[in-house]
């Protein structure tokens, strides 16, 4: 018999986090805890209003499925009972941890994977004035950051990237438009960004309205984020994207994320693993799929005023395992 509990927490940020469509000074997460009396497993999710989620909607889903979880619902069955999204993510990750604990193993060992010593992660530059973004880039690379993710909207795109490249001449740069570039001359923009050795452009157009990418020549790989939530989305994206961004909160947990990684590679798409804002509980859960990815963006905890314990160690642009 399993006992399931859950809690909603508001985690203050150390500094505002701004993207093209929103700004945050705190993040709301829901944590799920499972125990059989001897062993425990926990998972964390970040409900996303952009995907019609809230802490209340996630909690409602958890209440409904609680009897089945406590009666021993398996991870495999969970995939069919709950839709993809934050609630399933927290439960799926908690079940992985509980199953591993019961077997005296880590999740890595359950998967038959030897973790590397470190994983390079992006450090995100929140949308801000050009001067503040350059200052943030300068600080990040001084601290050892190797990969910078630049949040942009429609304003000063080239100017900001040029200034950040000047401040971070050796860093890998990726750009995230968060769906904000509809109506722009994308082909000219992509070629201009190529001059600054931008390695990837993430979700330039709104999900569901990204068909213009089919006809747009782009010398930089384009990555689907908001356009790609789960395995069934991948095949139809091959004519417009070179890469997909897998996030556990979008796809509904580690189980689906691993399957997405396999599917994407089989279809010739490259893989990035990303995150919503959240604590080390959420980032640690994504690491087994992150080690299979070309790009990793799991910097959520470095934005928090206080991380969960035990906290992952972030140092010089890497997560130390």
XYZ file of C-alpha atoms in Angstrom:
321
model
C 0.000 0.000 0.000
C 1.293 3.436 -0.946
C 0.488 6.707 0.778
C 0.417 9.768 -1.471
C 0.613 13.376 -0.302
C 1.158 16.588 -2.223
C 1.804 20.241 -1.505
C 1.802 23.541 -3.360
C 4.740 25.854 -2.746
C 5.600 29.348 -3.941
C 9.327 29.683 -4.464
C 10.630 33.278 -4.585
C 13.153 34.061 -7.289
C 16.483 35.685 -6.589
C 15.815 38.103 -9.472
C 12.976 38.641 -11.972
C 12.696 36.161 -14.845
C 11.347 37.769 -18.019
C 10.485 36.271 -21.411
C 8.577 37.693 -24.371
C 5.141 36.985 -22.913
C 5.532 37.155 -19.116
C 7.592 38.192 -16.106
C 7.951 36.368 -12.801
C 9.320 37.121 -9.356
C 8.280 33.731 -7.940
C 7.333 30.307 -9.253
C 4.569 28.027 -8.013
C 5.392 24.329 -7.888
C 3.485 21.234 -6.800
C 5.391 18.425 -5.100
C 4.145 14.860 -4.816
C 5.433 12.485 -2.128
C 4.913 8.716 -2.189
C 5.806 6.255 0.561
C 5.125 2.617 1.311
C 6.107 3.149 4.931
C 9.732 2.225 4.351
C 10.729 3.816 1.067
C 9.938 7.219 -0.415
C 9.880 8.943 -3.760
C 9.155 12.571 -4.616
C 8.492 14.523 -7.783
C 7.974 18.182 -8.599
C 6.110 19.961 -11.365
C 5.611 23.574 -12.392
C 2.070 24.219 -13.695
C 2.212 26.564 -16.677
C -0.640 29.029 -17.358
C 0.410 29.207 -21.032
C -0.633 25.546 -21.249
C -3.882 26.138 -19.336
C -2.439 24.743 -16.113
C -2.537 26.022 -12.547
C -1.669 24.633 -9.142
C -5.410 24.153 -8.641
C -5.907 22.200 -11.868
C -2.905 19.983 -11.099
C -4.157 19.379 -7.566
C -7.573 18.397 -8.928
C -5.941 15.787 -11.147
C -3.906 14.458 -8.230
C -6.975 14.153 -6.009
C -8.802 12.179 -8.685
C -5.989 9.709 -9.273
C -4.885 9.373 -5.636
C -6.927 6.191 -4.928
C -5.388 4.415 -7.923
C -1.871 5.492 -6.991
C -2.337 4.284 -3.426
C -3.581 0.944 -4.748
C -0.364 0.493 -6.713
C -0.932 1.998 -10.175
C 2.184 1.360 -12.256
C 4.195 3.915 -14.218
C 3.094 2.230 -17.424
C -0.582 2.449 -16.503
C -0.163 6.056 -15.375
C 0.679 7.048 -18.961
C -2.803 5.966 -20.025
C -4.745 7.264 -17.031
C -3.461 10.856 -16.962
C -2.835 13.117 -19.980
C 0.594 14.599 -20.607
C 1.364 17.588 -18.462
C 2.529 18.700 -15.062
C 0.439 16.432 -12.827
C 1.592 13.280 -14.595
C 5.170 14.526 -14.521
C 5.273 14.882 -10.737
C 3.690 11.455 -10.255
C 5.814 9.703 -12.865
C 9.035 11.051 -11.377
C 7.937 10.168 -7.839
C 7.169 6.595 -8.975
C 10.602 6.283 -10.584
C 12.226 7.366 -7.320
C 10.061 5.046 -5.217
C 10.687 2.055 -7.483
C 14.428 2.713 -7.403
C 14.455 3.008 -3.602
C 12.546 -0.255 -3.227
C 15.159 -2.033 -5.324
C 18.074 -0.440 -3.498
C 19.127 1.351 -6.658
C 19.255 4.811 -8.162
C 17.121 5.814 -11.138
C 20.338 5.745 -13.179
C 20.848 2.114 -12.212
C 17.254 1.214 -13.060
C 17.898 2.602 -16.530
C 21.276 0.910 -16.849
C 23.013 4.259 -17.374
C 26.266 5.422 -15.801
C 25.957 9.141 -15.055
C 28.747 11.422 -16.260
C 30.688 13.528 -13.798
C 29.132 16.732 -15.112
C 26.507 18.000 -17.550
C 26.943 21.354 -19.280
C 23.790 23.424 -18.870
C 22.678 26.680 -20.417
C 22.521 29.751 -18.236
C 19.552 31.867 -19.251
C 19.776 35.587 -19.900
C 16.365 36.948 -18.993
C 14.776 39.474 -21.359
C 15.906 42.952 -20.315
C 17.512 46.092 -21.669
C 20.548 45.595 -23.876
C 22.815 46.962 -21.168
C 21.422 44.682 -18.471
C 21.582 41.603 -20.694
C 25.203 42.332 -21.540
C 25.952 42.760 -17.827
C 24.260 39.421 -17.102
C 26.244 37.730 -19.878
C 29.495 39.197 -18.583
C 28.734 37.952 -15.081
C 27.747 34.496 -16.347
C 30.909 33.913 -18.373
C 33.039 35.279 -15.529
C 31.497 32.496 -13.455
C 32.434 29.905 -16.055
C 29.245 29.676 -18.140
C 29.859 27.874 -21.424
C 26.356 27.998 -22.932
C 24.139 31.101 -22.816
C 20.439 31.049 -23.673
C 19.285 34.507 -24.743
C 15.619 35.349 -24.184
C 14.398 37.775 -26.851
C 11.233 39.409 -28.111
C 10.866 41.479 -31.307
C 12.967 44.419 -30.135
C 16.709 44.921 -30.761
C 17.242 41.302 -31.745
C 20.466 41.738 -33.680
C 21.750 44.519 -31.446
C 21.378 42.402 -28.308
C 22.926 39.292 -29.807
C 25.847 41.305 -31.218
C 26.515 42.950 -27.859
C 26.257 39.639 -25.963
C 28.582 37.943 -28.462
C 31.083 40.732 -27.865
C 30.803 40.220 -24.104
C 30.997 36.429 -24.410
C 33.248 35.706 -27.392
C 33.875 32.063 -26.495
C 30.463 30.994 -25.188
C 27.990 28.959 -27.207
C 24.911 31.121 -27.823
C 21.356 29.926 -28.332
C 18.387 32.240 -28.829
C 14.846 31.722 -27.537
C 12.074 33.879 -29.014
C 9.204 32.181 -27.142
C 6.877 32.440 -30.196
C 7.360 36.202 -30.625
C 8.710 36.569 -34.190
C 5.524 36.235 -36.256
C 5.501 38.707 -39.149
C 9.251 39.309 -39.170
C 11.493 38.583 -42.166
C 12.762 35.340 -40.682
C 15.103 34.383 -43.479
C 17.003 37.673 -43.271
C 16.974 37.514 -39.479
C 18.327 33.972 -39.381
C 21.156 34.852 -41.752
C 22.023 37.935 -39.704
C 22.135 35.850 -36.507
C 24.363 33.330 -38.248
C 27.042 36.019 -38.466
C 27.289 35.909 -34.654
C 27.712 32.117 -34.568
C 24.331 31.505 -32.926
C 24.116 27.729 -32.478
C 20.335 27.347 -32.303
C 17.083 29.336 -32.474
C 14.227 28.153 -30.295
C 10.530 28.513 -31.191
C 10.535 31.686 -33.301
C 6.856 31.386 -34.305
C 3.689 30.586 -32.363
C 2.838 26.923 -31.918
C 0.297 25.898 -34.517
C 1.326 28.800 -36.732
C 4.851 27.753 -37.591
C 4.255 26.519 -41.143
C 6.306 29.435 -42.551
C 9.419 27.615 -41.340
C 8.861 25.022 -44.086
C 9.698 27.572 -46.784
C 12.269 29.535 -44.801
C 15.930 28.794 -45.430
C 17.714 28.816 -42.105
C 21.446 28.255 -41.722
C 20.934 27.863 -37.954
C 19.086 24.828 -36.527
C 15.585 25.712 -35.300
C 14.220 23.967 -32.214
C 10.560 23.273 -31.397
C 9.561 24.024 -27.817
C 5.945 25.153 -27.504
C 5.185 23.219 -30.729
C 6.350 19.902 -29.266
C 4.831 18.406 -26.146
C 4.824 14.637 -26.589
C 5.818 11.784 -28.897
C 2.801 12.158 -31.160
C 3.897 15.724 -32.037
C 7.332 14.818 -33.344
C 6.725 13.303 -36.783
C 4.771 16.284 -38.095
C 7.528 18.720 -37.115
C 10.264 17.219 -39.293
C 9.593 19.544 -42.233
C 10.177 22.712 -40.216
C 12.475 21.972 -37.274
C 15.844 20.305 -36.842
C 15.558 19.874 -33.081
C 12.966 19.423 -30.315
C 13.057 20.650 -26.728
C 11.899 17.938 -24.330
C 10.583 19.187 -20.996
C 9.214 16.825 -18.370
C 6.413 19.218 -17.437
C 5.232 19.363 -21.048
C 5.452 15.672 -21.866
C 4.326 14.288 -18.519
C 7.408 12.791 -16.925
C 10.639 10.903 -17.401
C 8.916 7.883 -18.963
C 7.577 9.897 -21.898
C 10.711 12.038 -22.121
C 12.906 8.993 -22.663
C 10.514 7.714 -25.317
C 10.521 11.131 -27.026
C 14.310 11.167 -27.160
C 14.356 7.767 -28.833
C 11.607 8.737 -31.284
C 13.212 12.048 -32.224
C 16.566 10.460 -32.974
C 14.914 7.706 -35.015
C 13.269 10.418 -37.122
C 16.495 12.339 -37.602
C 15.779 15.182 -35.180
C 18.267 16.444 -32.636
C 17.365 16.722 -28.953
C 17.471 19.464 -26.365
C 16.287 18.983 -22.793
C 14.837 22.014 -21.048
C 12.900 22.947 -17.938
C 10.401 25.253 -16.382
C 11.546 27.253 -13.378
C 11.807 24.874 -10.454
C 14.027 23.311 -7.836
C 16.709 20.637 -7.960
C 13.995 18.006 -7.436
C 12.659 18.725 -10.920
C 16.076 19.129 -12.554
C 17.477 15.895 -11.121
C 14.518 13.985 -12.545
C 15.370 15.210 -16.059
C 19.072 14.310 -15.956
C 18.764 10.730 -17.325
C 17.286 12.100 -20.550
C 19.519 15.186 -20.515
C 22.640 13.029 -20.827
C 21.239 11.808 -24.174
C 20.729 15.356 -25.476
C 22.855 17.665 -27.600
C 21.806 20.751 -25.628
C 20.753 20.962 -21.980
C 18.932 23.824 -20.280
C 18.349 22.821 -16.660
C 19.277 26.037 -14.879
C 15.977 26.501 -13.010
C 17.461 26.286 -9.495
C 20.010 29.055 -10.053
C 17.070 31.471 -10.383
C 15.645 30.565 -6.965
C 16.234 32.515 -3.791
C 16.496 29.120 -2.046
C 16.731 25.670 -3.621
C 15.303 22.421 -2.282
C 17.559 20.039 -0.373
C 19.508 18.071 -1.359
C 20.436 20.633 -4.003
C 22.272 19.903 -7.217
C 25.671 21.537 -7.474
C 25.960 24.175 -10.195
C 29.517 25.353 -10.878
C 31.193 26.967 -13.906
C 28.295 26.329 -16.241
C 27.915 22.675 -15.347
C 25.796 20.461 -13.119
C 28.090 18.243 -11.049
C 26.624 14.805 -10.413
